[in-house]
């Protein structure tokens, strides 16, 4: 498979089309990004790397980070985390409060905001310093010490995150947040503010694609069964109320973020990251969705 050729072709086609959608502006700092940015990186299981456009430019990965915090909590605590958060698709927007009332504060899954906050709470309770330990974890699996939080984006979200503040307090009222909500939210906003390029993302997510992946210290991140489960959650919940559509059109486990990034992977074959900041109505990158639909169609590589 000539991945570079396929990537270049799709990139050019989409680049020539109108760049539709809206850049996220509810986090004011995110609206400063240049909407014309467009990057793609693919990494195979043999660690061959292919890129196009702005694939080495760092951006705010936002909710893509939720997969990494979930993986760290799963690594530390194993299956006991599922007592605090479910594994069912929500069919609702990422910041919805609706189901929490009927579900008694147990979020449907760890990839919606409510579920990611419970995971943040778990990490705060079971690490020395969650903000620092999480960053070190991400740096280690990416083999890159140059990965950082964006303090300006974290503070911008903190100053305007009324809905997230409501969510965290609401879950606390059901007893499913152990720590002070302000502490949980501070970690949550930092966790979402991590900046990476498409190239960094494909390196970071190798541990979910390659069963033989080891960190530089020759350590496994998750076992095979745990990695399968995280991929299953990405498949069913990674795009919120557009998860069915993503499975239907693309057919890969993946995760989006409101910074315009999408990470998707084909187990044992490749990891792919796309970045284009303009989002569709569900909060997923418009060009990213288009790119991946075309990519799995042309390469005949959906998991279905
Ligand atoms: N930090 C963002 C929020 O909580 C993440 C949302 C996203 O990327 N879908 O609203």
PDB file of C-alpha atoms and ligand atoms in Angstrom:
ATOM      1  CA  UNK A   1       0.000   0.000   0.000  1.00  0.00           C
ATOM      2  CA  UNK A   2       1.426   3.364  -1.038  1.00  0.00           C
ATOM      3  CA  UNK A   3       0.121   5.321   1.944  1.00  0.00           C
ATOM      4  CA  UNK A   4       1.917   8.542   1.004  1.00  0.00           C
ATOM      5  CA  UNK A   5       0.243   8.609  -2.393  1.00  0.00           C
ATOM      6  CA  UNK A   6      -3.241   7.970  -0.969  1.00  0.00           C
ATOM      7  CA  UNK A   7      -2.750  10.615   1.737  1.00  0.00           C
ATOM      8  CA  UNK A   8      -1.520  13.200  -0.767  1.00  0.00           C
ATOM      9  CA  UNK A   9      -4.438  12.566  -3.112  1.00  0.00           C
ATOM     10  CA  UNK A  10      -7.120  12.858  -0.443  1.00  0.00           C
ATOM     11  CA  UNK A  11      -5.362  15.846   1.124  1.00  0.00           C
ATOM     12  CA  UNK A  12      -5.304  17.729  -2.182  1.00  0.00           C
ATOM     13  CA  UNK A  13      -8.934  16.917  -2.987  1.00  0.00           C
ATOM     14  CA  UNK A  14     -10.185  18.105   0.395  1.00  0.00           C
ATOM     15  CA  UNK A  15      -7.849  21.101   0.405  1.00  0.00           C
ATOM     16  CA  UNK A  16      -9.428  22.269  -2.862  1.00  0.00           C
ATOM     17  CA  UNK A  17     -12.929  22.066  -1.382  1.00  0.00           C
ATOM     18  CA  UNK A  18     -14.540  24.780   0.724  1.00  0.00           C
ATOM     19  CA  UNK A  19     -13.398  24.625   4.378  1.00  0.00           C
ATOM     20  CA  UNK A  20     -16.783  24.388   6.094  1.00  0.00           C
ATOM     21  CA  UNK A  21     -17.723  24.481   9.804  1.00  0.00           C
ATOM     22  CA  UNK A  22     -16.872  26.660  12.796  1.00  0.00           C
ATOM     23  CA  UNK A  23     -13.787  26.900  14.975  1.00  0.00           C
ATOM     24  CA  UNK A  24     -14.696  26.236  18.645  1.00  0.00           C
ATOM     25  CA  UNK A  25     -15.113  29.587  20.350  1.00  0.00           C
ATOM     26  CA  UNK A  26     -16.735  28.633  23.674  1.00  0.00           C
ATOM     27  CA  UNK A  27     -13.160  28.332  24.946  1.00  0.00           C
ATOM     28  CA  UNK A  28     -12.047  31.840  23.851  1.00  0.00           C
ATOM     29  CA  UNK A  29      -8.379  30.915  23.525  1.00  0.00           C
ATOM     30  CA  UNK A  30      -9.187  28.152  21.012  1.00  0.00           C
ATOM     31  CA  UNK A  31     -10.787  30.634  18.604  1.00  0.00           C
ATOM     32  CA  UNK A  32      -7.361  32.220  17.977  1.00  0.00           C
ATOM     33  CA  UNK A  33      -6.216  29.267  15.857  1.00  0.00           C
ATOM     34  CA  UNK A  34      -5.781  29.729  12.091  1.00  0.00           C
ATOM     35  CA  UNK A  35      -8.690  27.748  10.559  1.00  0.00           C
ATOM     36  CA  UNK A  36      -6.705  26.970   7.418  1.00  0.00           C
ATOM     37  CA  UNK A  37      -4.375  24.607   9.310  1.00  0.00           C
ATOM     38  CA  UNK A  38      -4.692  21.105   7.903  1.00  0.00           C
ATOM     39  CA  UNK A  39      -2.359  18.241   8.754  1.00  0.00           C
ATOM     40  CA  UNK A  40      -2.298  14.464   8.489  1.00  0.00           C
ATOM     41  CA  UNK A  41       0.089  11.840   9.849  1.00  0.00           C
ATOM     42  CA  UNK A  42      -0.054   8.075   9.483  1.00  0.00           C
ATOM     43  CA  UNK A  43       2.225   5.644  11.323  1.00  0.00           C
ATOM     44  CA  UNK A  44       2.256   1.942  10.525  1.00  0.00           C
ATOM     45  CA  UNK A  45       2.875  -0.891  12.953  1.00  0.00           C
ATOM     46  CA  UNK A  46       6.411  -1.053  11.499  1.00  0.00           C
ATOM     47  CA  UNK A  47       6.834   2.584  12.562  1.00  0.00           C
ATOM     48  CA  UNK A  48       6.891   3.927   8.994  1.00  0.00           C
ATOM     49  CA  UNK A  49       5.700   7.523   9.036  1.00  0.00           C
ATOM     50  CA  UNK A  50       3.799   9.468   6.379  1.00  0.00           C
ATOM     51  CA  UNK A  51       2.699  13.088   6.647  1.00  0.00           C
ATOM     52  CA  UNK A  52       1.021  15.894   4.743  1.00  0.00           C
ATOM     53  CA  UNK A  53       0.384  19.599   5.366  1.00  0.00           C
ATOM     54  CA  UNK A  54       0.695  20.894   8.946  1.00  0.00           C
ATOM     55  CA  UNK A  55       1.394  17.476  10.445  1.00  0.00           C
ATOM     56  CA  UNK A  56       4.228  18.684  12.686  1.00  0.00           C
ATOM     57  CA  UNK A  57       2.450  21.742  14.115  1.00  0.00           C
ATOM     58  CA  UNK A  58       1.229  21.430  17.696  1.00  0.00           C
ATOM     59  CA  UNK A  59      -2.422  22.097  18.510  1.00  0.00           C
ATOM     60  CA  UNK A  60      -4.800  21.657  21.442  1.00  0.00           C
ATOM     61  CA  UNK A  61      -5.785  17.981  21.455  1.00  0.00           C
ATOM     62  CA  UNK A  62      -8.678  18.607  23.912  1.00  0.00           C
ATOM     63  CA  UNK A  63     -10.861  15.502  24.325  1.00  0.00           C
ATOM     64  CA  UNK A  64      -8.408  13.185  22.555  1.00  0.00           C
ATOM     65  CA  UNK A  65      -6.592  13.438  25.877  1.00  0.00           C
ATOM     66  CA  UNK A  66      -9.488  11.658  27.619  1.00  0.00           C
ATOM     67  CA  UNK A  67      -8.340   8.359  26.106  1.00  0.00           C
ATOM     68  CA  UNK A  68      -4.924   8.848  27.692  1.00  0.00           C
ATOM     69  CA  UNK A  69      -6.235   9.699  31.167  1.00  0.00           C
ATOM     70  CA  UNK A  70      -8.592   6.727  30.927  1.00  0.00           C
ATOM     71  CA  UNK A  71      -5.666   4.481  29.952  1.00  0.00           C
ATOM     72  CA  UNK A  72      -3.594   5.682  32.905  1.00  0.00           C
ATOM     73  CA  UNK A  73      -6.490   5.101  35.347  1.00  0.00           C
ATOM     74  CA  UNK A  74      -7.101   1.640  33.838  1.00  0.00           C
ATOM     75  CA  UNK A  75      -3.406   0.812  34.146  1.00  0.00           C
ATOM     76  CA  UNK A  76      -3.312   1.838  37.815  1.00  0.00           C
ATOM     77  CA  UNK A  77      -6.668   0.493  39.045  1.00  0.00           C
ATOM     78  CA  UNK A  78      -7.778  -2.158  36.543  1.00  0.00           C
ATOM     79  CA  UNK A  79     -11.440  -3.104  36.271  1.00  0.00           C
ATOM     80  CA  UNK A  80     -12.513  -1.362  39.487  1.00  0.00           C
ATOM     81  CA  UNK A  81     -12.830   1.900  37.492  1.00  0.00           C
ATOM     82  CA  UNK A  82     -16.008   0.523  35.859  1.00  0.00           C
ATOM     83  CA  UNK A  83     -17.821   0.849  39.191  1.00  0.00           C
ATOM     84  CA  UNK A  84     -17.599   4.626  38.769  1.00  0.00           C
ATOM     85  CA  UNK A  85     -18.199   5.056  35.019  1.00  0.00           C
ATOM     86  CA  UNK A  86     -20.103   3.063  32.369  1.00  0.00           C
ATOM     87  CA  UNK A  87     -19.168   1.815  28.904  1.00  0.00           C
ATOM     88  CA  UNK A  88     -22.334   2.666  26.961  1.00  0.00           C
ATOM     89  CA  UNK A  89     -22.602   5.256  24.196  1.00  0.00           C
ATOM     90  CA  UNK A  90     -24.504   8.300  25.448  1.00  0.00           C
ATOM     91  CA  UNK A  91     -26.133   9.428  22.204  1.00  0.00           C
ATOM     92  CA  UNK A  92     -25.871  12.939  23.641  1.00  0.00           C
ATOM     93  CA  UNK A  93     -23.495  15.895  23.233  1.00  0.00           C
ATOM     94  CA  UNK A  94     -20.144  15.698  25.049  1.00  0.00           C
ATOM     95  CA  UNK A  95     -21.138  18.248  27.687  1.00  0.00           C
ATOM     96  CA  UNK A  96     -24.683  17.037  28.369  1.00  0.00           C
ATOM     97  CA  UNK A  97     -26.083  16.950  31.913  1.00  0.00           C
ATOM     98  CA  UNK A  98     -29.307  15.122  31.082  1.00  0.00           C
ATOM     99  CA  UNK A  99     -28.504  11.454  31.735  1.00  0.00           C
ATOM    100  CA  UNK A 100     -26.657  12.057  34.990  1.00  0.00           C
ATOM    101  CA  UNK A 101     -29.903  12.673  36.859  1.00  0.00           C
ATOM    102  CA  UNK A 102     -31.486   9.341  35.909  1.00  0.00           C
ATOM    103  CA  UNK A 103     -28.169   7.464  36.097  1.00  0.00           C
ATOM    104  CA  UNK A 104     -27.486   8.687  39.668  1.00  0.00           C
ATOM    105  CA  UNK A 105     -24.254  10.453  38.784  1.00  0.00           C
ATOM    106  CA  UNK A 106     -22.623   7.484  37.019  1.00  0.00           C
ATOM    107  CA  UNK A 107     -21.579   8.875  33.621  1.00  0.00           C
ATOM    108  CA  UNK A 108     -22.444   6.702  30.623  1.00  0.00           C
ATOM    109  CA  UNK A 109     -18.819   6.434  29.460  1.00  0.00           C
ATOM    110  CA  UNK A 110     -15.350   7.880  30.149  1.00  0.00           C
ATOM    111  CA  UNK A 111     -15.136   9.867  26.887  1.00  0.00           C
ATOM    112  CA  UNK A 112     -17.945  12.347  27.569  1.00  0.00           C
ATOM    113  CA  UNK A 113     -16.989  15.245  29.833  1.00  0.00           C
ATOM    114  CA  UNK A 114     -18.803  13.818  32.879  1.00  0.00           C
ATOM    115  CA  UNK A 115     -17.007  10.471  32.561  1.00  0.00           C
ATOM    116  CA  UNK A 116     -13.630  12.111  31.971  1.00  0.00           C
ATOM    117  CA  UNK A 117     -14.108  14.144  35.169  1.00  0.00           C
ATOM    118  CA  UNK A 118     -14.731  10.981  37.179  1.00  0.00           C
ATOM    119  CA  UNK A 119     -11.517   9.546  35.685  1.00  0.00           C
ATOM    120  CA  UNK A 120      -9.693  12.763  36.702  1.00  0.00           C
ATOM    121  CA  UNK A 121     -11.060  12.335  40.228  1.00  0.00           C
ATOM    122  CA  UNK A 122      -9.808   8.722  40.314  1.00  0.00           C
ATOM    123  CA  UNK A 123      -6.343   9.832  39.167  1.00  0.00           C
ATOM    124  CA  UNK A 124      -6.200  12.579  41.798  1.00  0.00           C
ATOM    125  CA  UNK A 125      -7.011  10.004  44.499  1.00  0.00           C
ATOM    126  CA  UNK A 126      -4.476   7.437  43.258  1.00  0.00           C
ATOM    127  CA  UNK A 127      -1.428   9.447  42.141  1.00  0.00           C
ATOM    128  CA  UNK A 128       0.901  11.753  44.027  1.00  0.00           C
ATOM    129  CA  UNK A 129       0.270  14.725  41.758  1.00  0.00           C
ATOM    130  CA  UNK A 130      -2.193  13.944  38.976  1.00  0.00           C
ATOM    131  CA  UNK A 131      -1.357  16.958  36.792  1.00  0.00           C
ATOM    132  CA  UNK A 132       2.340  16.153  36.874  1.00  0.00           C
ATOM    133  CA  UNK A 133       2.041  12.348  36.777  1.00  0.00           C
ATOM    134  CA  UNK A 134      -0.348  12.438  33.817  1.00  0.00           C
ATOM    135  CA  UNK A 135       1.995  14.665  31.809  1.00  0.00           C
ATOM    136  CA  UNK A 136       4.940  12.373  32.599  1.00  0.00           C
ATOM    137  CA  UNK A 137       2.863   9.358  31.480  1.00  0.00           C
ATOM    138  CA  UNK A 138       2.048  11.007  28.130  1.00  0.00           C
ATOM    139  CA  UNK A 139       5.668  12.092  27.605  1.00  0.00           C
ATOM    140  CA  UNK A 140       6.830   8.556  28.310  1.00  0.00           C
ATOM    141  CA  UNK A 141       4.504   6.770  25.887  1.00  0.00           C
ATOM    142  CA  UNK A 142       5.272   9.360  23.191  1.00  0.00           C
ATOM    143  CA  UNK A 143       9.028   9.289  23.982  1.00  0.00           C
ATOM    144  CA  UNK A 144       8.930  13.059  23.872  1.00  0.00           C
ATOM    145  CA  UNK A 145       9.710  15.390  26.779  1.00  0.00           C
ATOM    146  CA  UNK A 146       8.621  18.335  24.734  1.00  0.00           C
ATOM    147  CA  UNK A 147       4.905  17.762  25.334  1.00  0.00           C
ATOM    148  CA  UNK A 148       3.232  20.320  27.573  1.00  0.00           C
ATOM    149  CA  UNK A 149      -0.030  21.734  28.822  1.00  0.00           C
ATOM    150  CA  UNK A 150      -1.114  25.084  27.436  1.00  0.00           C
ATOM    151  CA  UNK A 151      -1.571  27.234  30.513  1.00  0.00           C
ATOM    152  CA  UNK A 152      -3.399  29.914  28.492  1.00  0.00           C
ATOM    153  CA  UNK A 153      -5.945  27.409  27.124  1.00  0.00           C
ATOM    154  CA  UNK A 154      -6.438  25.757  30.521  1.00  0.00           C
ATOM    155  CA  UNK A 155      -7.036  29.165  32.144  1.00  0.00           C
ATOM    156  CA  UNK A 156      -9.321  30.293  29.307  1.00  0.00           C
ATOM    157  CA  UNK A 157     -11.474  27.194  29.745  1.00  0.00           C
ATOM    158  CA  UNK A 158     -11.454  27.559  33.527  1.00  0.00           C
ATOM    159  CA  UNK A 159     -12.707  31.155  33.248  1.00  0.00           C
ATOM    160  CA  UNK A 160     -15.615  30.240  30.957  1.00  0.00           C
ATOM    161  CA  UNK A 161     -16.322  26.582  31.785  1.00  0.00           C
ATOM    162  CA  UNK A 162     -19.693  27.095  33.459  1.00  0.00           C
ATOM    163  CA  UNK A 163     -21.173  23.895  32.067  1.00  0.00           C
ATOM    164  CA  UNK A 164     -18.219  21.774  33.087  1.00  0.00           C
ATOM    165  CA  UNK A 165     -18.274  23.355  36.549  1.00  0.00           C
ATOM    166  CA  UNK A 166     -21.985  22.465  36.786  1.00  0.00           C
ATOM    167  CA  UNK A 167     -21.291  18.894  35.621  1.00  0.00           C
ATOM    168  CA  UNK A 168     -18.579  18.301  38.188  1.00  0.00           C
ATOM    169  CA  UNK A 169     -20.650  19.696  41.067  1.00  0.00           C
ATOM    170  CA  UNK A 170     -23.672  17.686  39.938  1.00  0.00           C
ATOM    171  CA  UNK A 171     -21.672  14.428  39.977  1.00  0.00           C
ATOM    172  CA  UNK A 172     -20.265  15.396  43.375  1.00  0.00           C
ATOM    173  CA  UNK A 173     -23.856  15.725  44.676  1.00  0.00           C
ATOM    174  CA  UNK A 174     -24.361  12.020  43.867  1.00  0.00           C
ATOM    175  CA  UNK A 175     -21.157  11.114  45.690  1.00  0.00           C
ATOM    176  CA  UNK A 176     -19.245  10.033  42.552  1.00  0.00           C
ATOM    177  CA  UNK A 177     -16.532  12.708  42.937  1.00  0.00           C
ATOM    178  CA  UNK A 178     -14.297  12.157  45.985  1.00  0.00           C
ATOM    179  CA  UNK A 179     -12.122  15.266  45.776  1.00  0.00           C
ATOM    180  CA  UNK A 180     -12.876  18.974  45.819  1.00  0.00           C
ATOM    181  CA  UNK A 181     -14.625  19.819  42.479  1.00  0.00           C
ATOM    182  CA  UNK A 182     -12.288  22.803  41.947  1.00  0.00           C
ATOM    183  CA  UNK A 183      -9.268  20.475  42.140  1.00  0.00           C
ATOM    184  CA  UNK A 184     -10.874  17.977  39.756  1.00  0.00           C
ATOM    185  CA  UNK A 185     -11.788  20.723  37.274  1.00  0.00           C
ATOM    186  CA  UNK A 186      -8.316  22.232  37.393  1.00  0.00           C
ATOM    187  CA  UNK A 187      -6.790  18.876  36.451  1.00  0.00           C
ATOM    188  CA  UNK A 188      -9.526  18.269  33.828  1.00  0.00           C
ATOM    189  CA  UNK A 189      -8.887  21.637  32.109  1.00  0.00           C
ATOM    190  CA  UNK A 190      -5.125  21.026  32.097  1.00  0.00           C
ATOM    191  CA  UNK A 191      -5.571  17.475  30.818  1.00  0.00           C
ATOM    192  CA  UNK A 192      -7.637  18.821  27.876  1.00  0.00           C
ATOM    193  CA  UNK A 193      -5.108  21.583  27.133  1.00  0.00           C
ATOM    194  CA  UNK A 194      -2.224  19.296  26.148  1.00  0.00           C
ATOM    195  CA  UNK A 195      -0.673  20.300  22.845  1.00  0.00           C
ATOM    196  CA  UNK A 196       0.568  17.797  20.301  1.00  0.00           C
ATOM    197  CA  UNK A 197       1.107  17.571  16.573  1.00  0.00           C
ATOM    198  CA  UNK A 198      -0.429  14.875  14.360  1.00  0.00           C
ATOM    199  CA  UNK A 199       3.026  13.282  14.396  1.00  0.00           C
ATOM    200  CA  UNK A 200       3.099  13.224  18.231  1.00  0.00           C
ATOM    201  CA  UNK A 201      -0.429  11.764  18.340  1.00  0.00           C
ATOM    202  CA  UNK A 202       0.398   8.803  16.116  1.00  0.00           C
ATOM    203  CA  UNK A 203       3.467   8.045  18.254  1.00  0.00           C
ATOM    204  CA  UNK A 204       1.468   8.359  21.472  1.00  0.00           C
ATOM    205  CA  UNK A 205      -1.334   6.036  20.371  1.00  0.00           C
ATOM    206  CA  UNK A 206       0.927   3.213  19.194  1.00  0.00           C
ATOM    207  CA  UNK A 207       0.236   1.445  22.513  1.00  0.00           C
ATOM    208  CA  UNK A 208      -3.392   0.885  21.486  1.00  0.00           C
ATOM    209  CA  UNK A 209      -2.537  -0.247  17.958  1.00  0.00           C
ATOM    210  CA  UNK A 210       0.491  -2.502  18.483  1.00  0.00           C
ATOM    211  CA  UNK A 211       0.224  -5.380  20.986  1.00  0.00           C
ATOM    212  CA  UNK A 212       4.018  -5.487  21.204  1.00  0.00           C
ATOM    213  CA  UNK A 213       4.419  -1.796  22.031  1.00  0.00           C
ATOM    214  CA  UNK A 214       6.857  -1.094  24.879  1.00  0.00           C
ATOM    215  CA  UNK A 215       7.896   2.230  26.438  1.00  0.00           C
ATOM    216  CA  UNK A 216      11.603   3.186  26.324  1.00  0.00           C
ATOM    217  CA  UNK A 217      11.873   1.434  29.737  1.00  0.00           C
ATOM    218  CA  UNK A 218      10.521  -1.723  28.057  1.00  0.00           C
ATOM    219  CA  UNK A 219       7.258  -1.449  29.927  1.00  0.00           C
ATOM    220  CA  UNK A 220       3.825  -2.428  28.598  1.00  0.00           C
ATOM    221  CA  UNK A 221       1.182   0.286  28.970  1.00  0.00           C
ATOM    222  CA  UNK A 222      -1.939  -1.919  28.947  1.00  0.00           C
ATOM    223  CA  UNK A 223      -2.427  -5.631  28.449  1.00  0.00           C
ATOM    224  CA  UNK A 224      -4.077  -6.943  25.263  1.00  0.00           C
ATOM    225  CA  UNK A 225      -7.522  -7.235  26.801  1.00  0.00           C
ATOM    226  CA  UNK A 226      -7.361  -3.726  28.281  1.00  0.00           C
ATOM    227  CA  UNK A 227      -6.246  -2.238  24.945  1.00  0.00           C
ATOM    228  CA  UNK A 228      -9.096  -4.040  23.175  1.00  0.00           C
ATOM    229  CA  UNK A 229     -11.554  -2.530  25.626  1.00  0.00           C
ATOM    230  CA  UNK A 230     -10.253   1.020  25.237  1.00  0.00           C
ATOM    231  CA  UNK A 231     -10.494   0.622  21.452  1.00  0.00           C
ATOM    232  CA  UNK A 232     -14.069  -0.647  21.828  1.00  0.00           C
ATOM    233  CA  UNK A 233     -14.997   2.435  23.868  1.00  0.00           C
ATOM    234  CA  UNK A 234     -13.414   4.686  21.236  1.00  0.00           C
ATOM    235  CA  UNK A 235     -15.397   2.880  18.548  1.00  0.00           C
ATOM    236  CA  UNK A 236     -18.748   3.243  20.331  1.00  0.00           C
ATOM    237  CA  UNK A 237     -18.284   6.549  22.184  1.00  0.00           C
ATOM    238  CA  UNK A 238     -15.364   8.486  20.643  1.00  0.00           C
ATOM    239  CA  UNK A 239     -17.495  10.924  18.644  1.00  0.00           C
ATOM    240  CA  UNK A 240     -20.354  11.484  21.108  1.00  0.00           C
ATOM    241  CA  UNK A 241     -23.690  11.638  19.294  1.00  0.00           C
ATOM    242  CA  UNK A 242     -21.859  11.141  16.001  1.00  0.00           C
ATOM    243  CA  UNK A 243     -20.226   7.849  17.031  1.00  0.00           C
ATOM    244  CA  UNK A 244     -22.651   5.764  14.988  1.00  0.00           C
ATOM    245  CA  UNK A 245     -22.020   7.947  11.954  1.00  0.00           C
ATOM    246  CA  UNK A 246     -18.250   7.618  12.378  1.00  0.00           C
ATOM    247  CA  UNK A 247     -18.502   3.816  12.608  1.00  0.00           C
ATOM    248  CA  UNK A 248     -20.832   3.840   9.598  1.00  0.00           C
ATOM    249  CA  UNK A 249     -18.643   6.030   7.384  1.00  0.00           C
ATOM    250  CA  UNK A 250     -15.102   5.411   8.671  1.00  0.00           C
ATOM    251  CA  UNK A 251     -15.210   2.177  10.657  1.00  0.00           C
ATOM    252  CA  UNK A 252     -12.229   2.638  12.997  1.00  0.00           C
ATOM    253  CA  UNK A 253     -11.862   3.233  16.750  1.00  0.00           C
ATOM    254  CA  UNK A 254     -11.132   6.934  17.130  1.00  0.00           C
ATOM    255  CA  UNK A 255     -11.403  10.047  19.228  1.00  0.00           C
ATOM    256  CA  UNK A 256     -12.027  13.662  18.362  1.00  0.00           C
ATOM    257  CA  UNK A 257     -11.358  16.918  20.189  1.00  0.00           C
ATOM    258  CA  UNK A 258     -12.794  20.419  19.828  1.00  0.00           C
ATOM    259  CA  UNK A 259      -9.327  21.674  18.845  1.00  0.00           C
ATOM    260  CA  UNK A 260     -10.094  20.018  15.478  1.00  0.00           C
ATOM    261  CA  UNK A 261      -7.989  16.890  15.935  1.00  0.00           C
ATOM    262  CA  UNK A 262      -9.076  13.319  15.254  1.00  0.00           C
ATOM    263  CA  UNK A 263      -7.046  10.243  16.107  1.00  0.00           C
ATOM    264  CA  UNK A 264      -8.104   6.887  14.675  1.00  0.00           C
ATOM    265  CA  UNK A 265      -6.417   3.522  14.504  1.00  0.00           C
ATOM    266  CA  UNK A 266      -6.625   0.174  12.816  1.00  0.00           C
ATOM    267  CA  UNK A 267      -5.440  -2.465  15.328  1.00  0.00           C
ATOM    268  CA  UNK A 268      -2.194  -4.113  14.161  1.00  0.00           C
ATOM    269  CA  UNK A 269      -1.977  -1.886  11.071  1.00  0.00           C
ATOM    270  CA  UNK A 270      -1.779   1.867  11.568  1.00  0.00           C
ATOM    271  CA  UNK A 271      -2.571   4.965  13.614  1.00  0.00           C
ATOM    272  CA  UNK A 272      -3.710   8.106  11.819  1.00  0.00           C
ATOM    273  CA  UNK A 273      -4.157  11.679  13.060  1.00  0.00           C
ATOM    274  CA  UNK A 274      -5.840  14.559  11.230  1.00  0.00           C
ATOM    275  CA  UNK A 275      -6.053  18.183  12.289  1.00  0.00           C
ATOM    276  CA  UNK A 276      -8.322  20.833  10.821  1.00  0.00           C
ATOM    277  CA  UNK A 277      -9.885  23.282  13.332  1.00  0.00           C
ATOM    278  CA  UNK A 278     -13.301  23.879  11.747  1.00  0.00           C
ATOM    279  CA  UNK A 279     -15.892  21.663  13.430  1.00  0.00           C
ATOM    280  CA  UNK A 280     -19.242  20.293  12.333  1.00  0.00           C
ATOM    281  CA  UNK A 281     -22.385  20.732  14.456  1.00  0.00           C
ATOM    282  CA  UNK A 282     -21.484  17.755  16.660  1.00  0.00           C
ATOM    283  CA  UNK A 283     -18.090  19.250  17.541  1.00  0.00           C
ATOM    284  CA  UNK A 284     -15.983  16.987  15.320  1.00  0.00           C
ATOM    285  CA  UNK A 285     -13.508  18.240  12.685  1.00  0.00           C
ATOM    286  CA  UNK A 286     -15.367  18.546   9.355  1.00  0.00           C
ATOM    287  CA  UNK A 287     -12.306  17.932   7.190  1.00  0.00           C
ATOM    288  CA  UNK A 288     -11.094  15.227   9.551  1.00  0.00           C
ATOM    289  CA  UNK A 289     -14.330  13.263   9.184  1.00  0.00           C
ATOM    290  CA  UNK A 290     -14.229  13.681   5.415  1.00  0.00           C
ATOM    291  CA  UNK A 291     -10.580  12.668   5.200  1.00  0.00           C
ATOM    292  CA  UNK A 292     -11.045   9.488   7.195  1.00  0.00           C
ATOM    293  CA  UNK A 293     -14.145   8.408   5.320  1.00  0.00           C
ATOM    294  CA  UNK A 294     -12.269   8.714   2.066  1.00  0.00           C
ATOM    295  CA  UNK A 295      -9.116   7.092   3.512  1.00  0.00           C
ATOM    296  CA  UNK A 296     -10.713   3.881   4.806  1.00  0.00           C
ATOM    297  CA  UNK A 297     -12.752   3.623   1.595  1.00  0.00           C
ATOM    298  CA  UNK A 298      -9.723   3.999  -0.698  1.00  0.00           C
ATOM    299  CA  UNK A 299      -7.467   1.738   1.340  1.00  0.00           C
ATOM    300  CA  UNK A 300     -10.279  -0.718   2.088  1.00  0.00           C
ATOM    301  CA  UNK A 301      -9.156  -0.678   5.713  1.00  0.00           C
ATOM    302  CA  UNK A 302     -12.120  -0.218   8.004  1.00  0.00           C
ATOM    303  CA  UNK A 303     -12.309  -2.845  10.761  1.00  0.00           C
ATOM    304  CA  UNK A 304     -15.703  -3.941   9.449  1.00  0.00           C
TER     305      UNK A 304
HETATM  306  N1  LIG B   1     -12.216  20.762  27.194  1.00  0.00           N
HETATM  307  C1  LIG B   1     -13.352  20.578  26.344  1.00  0.00           C
HETATM  308  C2  LIG B   1     -14.633  20.677  27.148  1.00  0.00           C
HETATM  309  O1  LIG B   1     -14.677  20.201  28.244  1.00  0.00           O
HETATM  310  C3  LIG B   1     -13.264  19.241  25.646  1.00  0.00           C
HETATM  311  C4  LIG B   1     -14.434  18.977  24.727  1.00  0.00           C
HETATM  312  C5  LIG B   1     -14.063  18.214  23.466  1.00  0.00           C
HETATM  313  O2  LIG B   1     -12.947  18.232  22.986  1.00  0.00           O
HETATM  314  N2  LIG B   1     -15.062  17.596  22.891  1.00  0.00           N
HETATM  315  O3  LIG B   1     -15.608  21.216  26.733  1.00  0.00           O
END
